[in-house]
């Protein structure tokens, strides 16, 4: 059934072990008892065959991790807020402190110094907690971890802070995780999740879900830490995926980042949300997003590829032919009962398409879409928001464009 507007329902599947994000590690037994420092860099419960062996060894060598007295690392144990604050504070190892006002973290708490440094650096923010409680023993969620890591990056490089702000303040922001449309994610966390995904600090699961309310193990956090320290050395502009997310947040499209097209007159930003009346009198449409996936080679590229493109399905015919796939989000108000096929017949190709997004992607990401092309699923008097796709060649000299009823236009060309 065609969905009106974008819905927010939650769907999540389990995932096997995956290399997720980048963080740090230190063992803690209880709120007031920290595991005794162990200088070992290898542990009896982390054999060389363990997927995180090298990362765990590296963070141990850097002094970011302590093992337990019994020679274990406990790689499958969940990471708590107090532990993660300690991990990140060890990365910065600064002298600035901000007095903590949390009622459940007293001056004698083993992690108080790390928490106070976190407040000074900014990866811990009192506004993120309720009732003045830090809940130090609470396992970190992936959403929280994204927020802490992103704020820590912003401390190291203010450009990350600007990126977070741009995505937070834009109605065009689109984060390629199923939870974006399905729900199950705090909207305030979306910019931070975007930074974490685009920089590779955290990644999704096999079903592409992010699981923002899920927890992170000590093995995963070791890998996260290594990545984090590497990311701190780079600027936001070093990450193509982050550039895509920012272009979308600012203009509704990622065309300039992921393709070789250049804007010649106006751009998608000039036409977003503006009405375009179809010449075949089927109704009025607007473009809300124009998301590009680079399908010019044998493998799809771009941060949105997993959200829209199925290289194992019918989409594979686009690959390696010098073609870009364009995924349009439309708003459409029909003037009569009409099908997708009828709308596209005789209409501007960029304001209407009878090519529907792959059904598996519609299901996974809860994308609003018609179920087919020939049935009248657009009813007169209703307003619909849905995704469809189109394509364009990327050869030198190739161009395309269109305009809205008020004369606003976009026009792009590949330089010769």
Short mmCIF file of C-alpha atoms in Angstrom, two decimals:
data_model
loop_
_atom_site.label_atom_id
_atom_site.label_comp_id
_atom_site.label_asym_id
_atom_site.label_seq_id
_atom_site.Cartn_x
_atom_site.Cartn_y
_atom_site.Cartn_z
CA UNK A 1 0.00 0.00 0.00
CA UNK A 2 1.19 3.53 -0.73
CA UNK A 3 2.13 5.40 2.40
CA UNK A 4 1.04 9.00 2.85
CA UNK A 5 3.94 11.01 4.11
CA UNK A 6 7.02 9.36 5.68
CA UNK A 7 6.17 6.88 8.41
CA UNK A 8 8.27 6.09 11.46
CA UNK A 9 7.95 2.46 12.47
CA UNK A 10 10.74 0.40 13.98
CA UNK A 11 12.14 -2.78 12.50
CA UNK A 12 15.40 -4.35 13.52
CA UNK A 13 17.10 -7.67 13.01
CA UNK A 14 19.92 -9.32 14.79
CA UNK A 15 23.39 -9.14 13.39
CA UNK A 16 26.35 -11.34 13.82
CA UNK A 17 29.57 -9.87 15.02
CA UNK A 18 30.49 -6.89 12.91
CA UNK A 19 33.27 -4.40 13.12
CA UNK A 20 31.27 -1.45 14.30
CA UNK A 21 32.75 1.70 15.64
CA UNK A 22 35.76 3.18 17.28
CA UNK A 23 36.22 3.82 20.99
CA UNK A 24 38.31 2.89 24.06
CA UNK A 25 38.37 0.40 26.88
CA UNK A 26 38.94 -0.06 30.63
CA UNK A 27 37.47 -2.72 32.92
CA UNK A 28 35.31 -1.89 35.92
CA UNK A 29 33.72 -4.30 38.34
CA UNK A 30 31.22 -2.14 40.23
CA UNK A 31 30.39 1.52 40.69
CA UNK A 32 33.13 2.05 43.22
CA UNK A 33 35.51 -0.79 42.46
CA UNK A 34 37.75 -0.59 39.42
CA UNK A 35 39.57 -3.62 38.06
CA UNK A 36 43.17 -3.61 39.16
CA UNK A 37 45.55 -2.30 36.48
CA UNK A 38 47.24 -5.02 34.51
CA UNK A 39 50.10 -4.11 32.21
CA UNK A 40 49.60 -7.10 29.95
CA UNK A 41 48.79 -6.36 26.32
CA UNK A 42 47.35 -9.78 25.56
CA UNK A 43 44.71 -11.68 27.45
CA UNK A 44 43.87 -15.34 27.93
CA UNK A 45 40.27 -14.82 26.79
CA UNK A 46 41.34 -13.00 23.59
CA UNK A 47 43.20 -15.48 21.38
CA UNK A 48 44.93 -14.41 18.20
CA UNK A 49 41.98 -15.81 16.28
CA UNK A 50 39.62 -13.30 17.93
CA UNK A 51 38.36 -10.72 15.41
CA UNK A 52 39.39 -7.82 17.69
CA UNK A 53 42.74 -9.23 18.83
CA UNK A 54 44.89 -6.57 17.13
CA UNK A 55 42.71 -3.66 18.25
CA UNK A 56 42.65 -4.88 21.84
CA UNK A 57 46.42 -5.34 21.78
CA UNK A 58 46.91 -1.83 20.36
CA UNK A 59 44.77 -0.01 22.92
CA UNK A 60 46.47 -1.99 25.67
CA UNK A 61 49.90 -0.97 24.37
CA UNK A 62 48.78 2.67 24.28
CA UNK A 63 47.72 2.49 27.91
CA UNK A 64 44.06 3.00 27.13
CA UNK A 65 43.00 -0.38 28.49
CA UNK A 66 43.57 -2.27 31.69
CA UNK A 67 42.89 -5.95 32.01
CA UNK A 68 41.58 -7.82 34.99
CA UNK A 69 43.70 -9.39 37.72
CA UNK A 70 42.85 -12.85 36.46
CA UNK A 71 44.44 -12.04 33.09
CA UNK A 72 41.17 -11.64 31.21
CA UNK A 73 39.84 -8.81 29.08
CA UNK A 74 36.17 -9.84 29.00
CA UNK A 75 35.68 -8.89 25.32
CA UNK A 76 31.94 -9.62 25.34
CA UNK A 77 31.14 -7.49 28.40
CA UNK A 78 29.08 -4.35 27.84
CA UNK A 79 30.73 -0.96 28.23
CA UNK A 80 29.29 1.39 30.86
CA UNK A 81 29.12 5.16 30.86
CA UNK A 82 31.81 5.41 33.52
CA UNK A 83 34.11 3.16 31.53
CA UNK A 84 33.59 4.98 28.26
CA UNK A 85 34.18 8.35 29.93
CA UNK A 86 37.46 6.92 31.16
CA UNK A 87 38.37 5.64 27.70
CA UNK A 88 37.89 9.00 26.00
CA UNK A 89 39.50 10.97 28.80
CA UNK A 90 42.63 8.83 28.38
CA UNK A 91 42.73 9.75 24.69
CA UNK A 92 42.73 13.48 25.47
CA UNK A 93 44.69 13.25 28.73
CA UNK A 94 44.24 16.97 29.34
CA UNK A 95 44.27 19.05 32.49
CA UNK A 96 40.96 20.91 32.12
CA UNK A 97 38.17 19.83 34.46
CA UNK A 98 34.57 20.95 34.99
CA UNK A 99 32.95 20.18 38.32
CA UNK A 100 30.34 17.45 37.97
CA UNK A 101 26.91 18.11 39.47
CA UNK A 102 25.68 14.55 39.18
CA UNK A 103 24.17 13.36 42.44
CA UNK A 104 25.13 9.73 41.83
CA UNK A 105 28.82 10.36 41.14
CA UNK A 106 30.52 11.53 44.32
CA UNK A 107 34.00 12.89 44.76
CA UNK A 108 35.28 9.44 45.72
CA UNK A 109 33.91 7.67 42.63
CA UNK A 110 36.71 5.98 40.67
CA UNK A 111 35.62 7.67 37.40
CA UNK A 112 34.95 11.18 38.74
CA UNK A 113 38.13 12.66 37.24
CA UNK A 114 37.35 11.21 33.80
CA UNK A 115 33.78 12.48 33.95
CA UNK A 116 34.95 15.96 34.92
CA UNK A 117 37.42 15.94 32.03
CA UNK A 118 34.60 14.76 29.76
CA UNK A 119 32.53 17.74 30.83
CA UNK A 120 35.46 20.08 30.15
CA UNK A 121 36.15 18.57 26.71
CA UNK A 122 32.44 18.45 25.90
CA UNK A 123 31.89 14.81 25.08
CA UNK A 124 29.92 14.58 28.34
CA UNK A 125 27.17 17.21 28.53
CA UNK A 126 24.95 17.64 31.56
CA UNK A 127 22.00 18.53 29.32
CA UNK A 128 21.98 14.94 28.03
CA UNK A 129 21.08 13.56 31.45
CA UNK A 130 17.95 13.82 33.58
CA UNK A 131 17.48 14.48 37.29
CA UNK A 132 21.20 15.25 37.67
CA UNK A 133 21.98 11.54 37.44
CA UNK A 134 24.86 10.22 35.36
CA UNK A 135 24.05 6.54 36.00
CA UNK A 136 27.70 5.47 35.72
CA UNK A 137 26.94 1.73 35.61
CA UNK A 138 24.40 2.03 32.80
CA UNK A 139 25.60 0.39 29.55
CA UNK A 140 26.34 2.91 26.81
CA UNK A 141 23.92 2.83 23.90
CA UNK A 142 25.17 3.22 20.34
CA UNK A 143 23.22 6.44 20.06
CA UNK A 144 24.96 7.84 23.14
CA UNK A 145 28.30 6.61 21.89
CA UNK A 146 27.76 8.41 18.58
CA UNK A 147 27.02 11.61 20.47
CA UNK A 148 30.07 11.36 22.73
CA UNK A 149 32.42 10.49 19.88
CA UNK A 150 31.10 13.26 17.62
CA UNK A 151 31.34 15.86 20.38
CA UNK A 152 34.87 14.67 21.10
CA UNK A 153 35.75 15.16 17.42
CA UNK A 154 34.25 18.66 17.60
CA UNK A 155 36.60 19.43 20.47
CA UNK A 156 39.57 18.30 18.36
CA UNK A 157 38.34 20.09 15.22
CA UNK A 158 35.53 22.72 15.34
CA UNK A 159 34.60 21.82 11.74
CA UNK A 160 32.97 18.68 13.09
CA UNK A 161 30.90 20.86 15.38
CA UNK A 162 29.73 22.87 12.36
CA UNK A 163 28.82 19.65 10.55
CA UNK A 164 26.74 18.49 13.50
CA UNK A 165 25.00 21.86 13.69
CA UNK A 166 24.22 21.94 9.97
CA UNK A 167 22.56 18.53 10.06
CA UNK A 168 20.76 19.28 13.32
CA UNK A 169 19.24 22.51 12.01
CA UNK A 170 18.16 21.29 8.56
CA UNK A 171 14.79 19.84 7.57
CA UNK A 172 16.55 18.18 4.61
CA UNK A 173 18.87 15.98 6.66
CA UNK A 174 18.65 12.34 5.62
CA UNK A 175 20.61 9.66 7.48
CA UNK A 176 20.83 6.28 5.67
CA UNK A 177 19.67 3.99 8.46
CA UNK A 178 16.34 2.08 8.60
CA UNK A 179 15.47 3.79 11.87
CA UNK A 180 15.32 7.17 10.11
CA UNK A 181 11.86 6.37 8.73
CA UNK A 182 10.94 3.40 10.93
CA UNK A 183 11.51 5.07 14.27
CA UNK A 184 13.45 3.76 17.23
CA UNK A 185 15.95 6.60 17.18
CA UNK A 186 16.06 9.87 19.07
CA UNK A 187 15.93 12.54 16.36
CA UNK A 188 18.43 14.60 18.33
CA UNK A 189 20.96 11.79 17.84
CA UNK A 190 20.66 11.71 14.04
CA UNK A 191 23.42 14.28 13.29
CA UNK A 192 25.79 12.43 15.62
CA UNK A 193 24.92 9.08 14.08
CA UNK A 194 25.53 10.65 10.69
CA UNK A 195 29.04 11.73 11.73
CA UNK A 196 29.78 8.33 13.26
CA UNK A 197 28.61 6.48 10.14
CA UNK A 198 30.25 8.78 7.61
CA UNK A 199 33.64 8.73 9.34
CA UNK A 200 33.52 4.97 9.91
CA UNK A 201 33.58 5.21 13.69
CA UNK A 202 30.44 3.11 13.86
CA UNK A 203 28.81 1.01 11.17
CA UNK A 204 25.48 -0.67 10.65
CA UNK A 205 24.60 -4.32 10.94
CA UNK A 206 24.02 -6.86 8.18
CA UNK A 207 20.44 -5.68 7.78
CA UNK A 208 21.78 -2.09 7.63
CA UNK A 209 20.10 -1.18 10.93
CA UNK A 210 22.07 1.00 13.31
CA UNK A 211 20.42 -0.15 16.55
CA UNK A 212 20.85 3.18 18.37
CA UNK A 213 19.49 1.67 21.58
CA UNK A 214 21.81 -1.32 21.39
CA UNK A 215 24.93 -1.66 23.49
CA UNK A 216 28.61 -2.06 22.68
CA UNK A 217 31.07 -4.67 23.91
CA UNK A 218 34.60 -4.15 25.17
CA UNK A 219 35.95 -5.85 22.03
CA UNK A 220 34.01 -3.50 19.77
CA UNK A 221 35.02 -0.46 21.78
CA UNK A 222 38.71 -1.28 21.32
CA UNK A 223 38.22 -1.14 17.56
CA UNK A 224 36.26 2.07 17.94
CA UNK A 225 39.08 3.70 19.86
CA UNK A 226 41.67 2.93 17.22
CA UNK A 227 39.43 4.42 14.56
CA UNK A 228 38.65 7.44 16.70
CA UNK A 229 42.28 8.35 17.21
CA UNK A 230 42.83 8.08 13.47
CA UNK A 231 39.73 10.17 12.69
CA UNK A 232 40.90 12.95 15.02
CA UNK A 233 43.80 13.52 12.62
CA UNK A 234 41.42 14.18 9.71
CA UNK A 235 38.99 16.92 8.72
CA UNK A 236 35.32 16.41 7.82
CA UNK A 237 36.22 17.16 4.20
CA UNK A 238 38.40 14.02 4.16
CA UNK A 239 35.27 11.85 4.33
CA UNK A 240 33.21 11.68 1.13
CA UNK A 241 30.25 10.22 3.00
CA UNK A 242 30.16 13.12 5.43
CA UNK A 243 30.41 15.58 2.54
CA UNK A 244 27.39 13.85 0.99
CA UNK A 245 25.37 14.13 4.18
CA UNK A 246 26.22 17.81 4.51
CA UNK A 247 25.39 18.57 0.88
CA UNK A 248 22.01 16.87 1.34
CA UNK A 249 21.36 18.80 4.56
CA UNK A 250 22.12 22.07 2.79
CA UNK A 251 20.69 21.49 -0.69
CA UNK A 252 18.57 18.33 -0.70
CA UNK A 253 20.99 16.48 -2.98
CA UNK A 254 24.46 14.95 -3.01
CA UNK A 255 25.06 15.39 -6.75
CA UNK A 256 28.14 17.60 -6.52
CA UNK A 257 29.90 15.30 -4.06
CA UNK A 258 29.24 11.90 -5.61
CA UNK A 259 29.06 12.66 -9.35
CA UNK A 260 31.09 14.58 -11.93
CA UNK A 261 28.18 16.94 -12.71
CA UNK A 262 28.52 20.67 -12.14
CA UNK A 263 25.68 23.13 -11.63
CA UNK A 264 25.33 25.47 -14.61
CA UNK A 265 22.09 27.25 -13.72
CA UNK A 266 20.58 27.07 -10.28
CA UNK A 267 20.47 23.68 -8.63
CA UNK A 268 18.07 21.34 -6.89
CA UNK A 269 17.99 23.68 -3.92
CA UNK A 270 16.26 26.26 -6.13
CA UNK A 271 13.30 23.98 -6.85
CA UNK A 272 12.81 21.93 -3.67
CA UNK A 273 9.23 22.04 -2.49
CA UNK A 274 8.07 24.22 -5.40
CA UNK A 275 5.10 23.02 -7.50
CA UNK A 276 5.50 21.58 -10.97
CA UNK A 277 2.22 21.03 -12.83
CA UNK A 278 2.26 18.05 -15.18
CA UNK A 279 1.44 18.84 -18.79
CA UNK A 280 -0.73 15.72 -18.96
CA UNK A 281 -2.98 17.25 -16.28
CA UNK A 282 -2.51 14.40 -13.81
CA UNK A 283 -1.58 16.66 -10.92
CA UNK A 284 1.08 18.77 -9.25
CA UNK A 285 4.39 17.48 -7.88
CA UNK A 286 7.38 18.80 -5.98
CA UNK A 287 10.88 17.41 -5.54
CA UNK A 288 11.88 17.00 -1.87
CA UNK A 289 15.20 15.14 -2.27
CA UNK A 290 17.40 14.06 -5.17
CA UNK A 291 19.82 11.40 -3.94
CA UNK A 292 22.49 10.07 -6.30
CA UNK A 293 24.26 6.72 -6.18
CA UNK A 294 27.38 6.32 -8.31
CA UNK A 295 26.70 3.25 -10.44
CA UNK A 296 29.18 4.13 -13.19
CA UNK A 297 31.54 1.27 -12.30
CA UNK A 298 31.13 -2.38 -11.31
CA UNK A 299 30.28 -1.52 -7.69
CA UNK A 300 27.83 1.13 -6.40
CA UNK A 301 29.40 3.99 -4.46
CA UNK A 302 28.14 6.57 -2.01
CA UNK A 303 26.87 6.65 1.53
CA UNK A 304 23.28 6.16 0.33
CA UNK A 305 23.95 3.08 -1.81
CA UNK A 306 22.76 0.61 0.83
CA UNK A 307 19.59 2.60 1.39
CA UNK A 308 18.43 2.52 -2.22
CA UNK A 309 20.52 0.31 -4.49
CA UNK A 310 20.32 -3.48 -4.60
CA UNK A 311 23.25 -4.77 -6.65
CA UNK A 312 21.90 -8.31 -6.41
CA UNK A 313 18.50 -7.36 -7.82
CA UNK A 314 17.24 -5.64 -10.94
CA UNK A 315 19.39 -2.59 -10.18
CA UNK A 316 22.52 -4.45 -11.26
CA UNK A 317 21.77 -3.66 -14.91
CA UNK A 318 22.80 -0.06 -14.19
CA UNK A 319 26.32 -0.99 -13.15
CA UNK A 320 29.40 -0.41 -15.26
CA UNK A 321 27.59 1.55 -17.98
CA UNK A 322 28.63 5.08 -17.03
CA UNK A 323 25.23 5.73 -15.42
CA UNK A 324 24.22 7.45 -12.19
CA UNK A 325 21.06 6.34 -10.37
CA UNK A 326 18.90 9.20 -9.04
CA UNK A 327 16.46 8.54 -6.20
CA UNK A 328 13.80 11.22 -6.03
CA UNK A 329 11.52 11.88 -3.12
CA UNK A 330 8.35 13.48 -4.45
CA UNK A 331 5.28 15.10 -2.99
CA UNK A 332 2.34 14.62 -5.34
CA UNK A 333 -1.26 15.85 -5.34
CA UNK A 334 -3.24 14.19 -8.14
CA UNK A 335 -6.03 15.99 -10.01
CA UNK A 336 -7.74 12.63 -10.61
CA UNK A 337 -7.29 8.99 -9.61
CA UNK A 338 -4.11 7.96 -11.36
CA UNK A 339 -1.27 5.43 -11.45
CA UNK A 340 2.47 5.99 -11.38
CA UNK A 341 2.64 4.96 -15.03
CA UNK A 342 -0.03 7.47 -16.04
CA UNK A 343 1.75 10.24 -14.14
CA UNK A 344 5.04 9.55 -15.87
CA UNK A 345 3.59 9.34 -19.38
CA UNK A 346 4.29 12.67 -21.04
CA UNK A 347 5.63 14.25 -17.85
CA UNK A 348 9.03 15.75 -17.12
CA UNK A 349 11.36 12.82 -16.33
CA UNK A 350 12.80 14.52 -13.26
CA UNK A 351 9.42 15.31 -11.72
CA UNK A 352 7.89 11.90 -12.41
CA UNK A 353 9.19 8.38 -12.84
CA UNK A 354 7.63 4.95 -13.27
CA UNK A 355 10.79 3.28 -11.93
CA UNK A 356 10.19 2.18 -8.37
CA UNK A 357 12.82 1.66 -5.69
CA UNK A 358 13.82 -1.97 -5.15
CA UNK A 359 11.19 -3.70 -3.00
CA UNK A 360 13.76 -5.08 -0.57
CA UNK A 361 14.99 -1.55 0.15
CA UNK A 362 11.44 -0.28 0.56
CA UNK A 363 10.88 -2.95 3.21
CA UNK A 364 14.22 -2.56 5.00
CA UNK A 365 14.20 1.23 5.16
CA UNK A 366 10.42 1.73 5.30
CA UNK A 367 10.50 3.95 2.22
CA UNK A 368 7.14 5.31 1.15
CA UNK A 369 6.40 3.94 -2.30
CA UNK A 370 3.57 2.71 -4.54
CA UNK A 371 3.25 -1.07 -4.71
CA UNK A 372 3.17 -1.08 -8.49
CA UNK A 373 3.07 1.13 -11.56
CA UNK A 374 -0.24 0.35 -13.29
CA UNK A 375 -2.81 0.42 -10.48
CA UNK A 376 -4.46 3.73 -9.55
CA UNK A 377 -2.87 4.23 -6.13
CA UNK A 378 -2.92 8.04 -6.23
CA UNK A 379 -6.41 9.21 -5.28
CA UNK A 380 -7.75 12.63 -6.20
CA UNK A 381 -7.71 15.09 -3.31
CA UNK A 382 -4.99 13.27 -1.34
CA UNK A 383 -1.35 14.33 -0.98
CA UNK A 384 1.34 11.67 -1.25
CA UNK A 385 5.03 11.60 -0.48
CA UNK A 386 6.96 8.76 -2.09
CA UNK A 387 10.28 7.62 -3.55
CA UNK A 388 10.99 6.60 -7.15
CA UNK A 389 14.16 6.55 -9.21
CA UNK A 390 15.59 7.66 -12.50
CA UNK A 391 19.00 7.63 -14.14
CA UNK A 392 21.34 9.76 -16.18
CA UNK A 393 24.58 9.23 -18.03
CA UNK A 394 27.77 10.72 -16.68
CA UNK A 395 29.73 11.17 -19.89
CA UNK A 396 31.45 14.51 -20.68
CA UNK A 397 28.95 16.93 -22.19
CA UNK A 398 25.95 15.17 -20.67
CA UNK A 399 23.40 17.56 -19.19
CA UNK A 400 19.94 17.63 -17.69
CA UNK A 401 17.60 20.03 -15.96
CA UNK A 402 14.02 21.16 -15.39
CA UNK A 403 11.94 23.93 -13.88
CA UNK A 404 8.98 24.58 -11.60
CA UNK A 405 5.82 26.57 -12.29
CA UNK A 406 7.36 29.81 -11.02
CA UNK A 407 10.33 29.52 -13.40
CA UNK A 408 12.83 28.27 -10.82
CA UNK A 409 15.16 25.78 -12.43
CA UNK A 410 18.07 23.40 -12.01
CA UNK A 411 20.54 22.58 -14.73
CA UNK A 412 23.62 20.35 -14.45
CA UNK A 413 26.30 19.39 -16.94
CA UNK A 414 29.37 17.18 -17.03
CA UNK A 415 32.25 19.38 -18.21
CA UNK A 416 33.79 18.36 -21.55
#
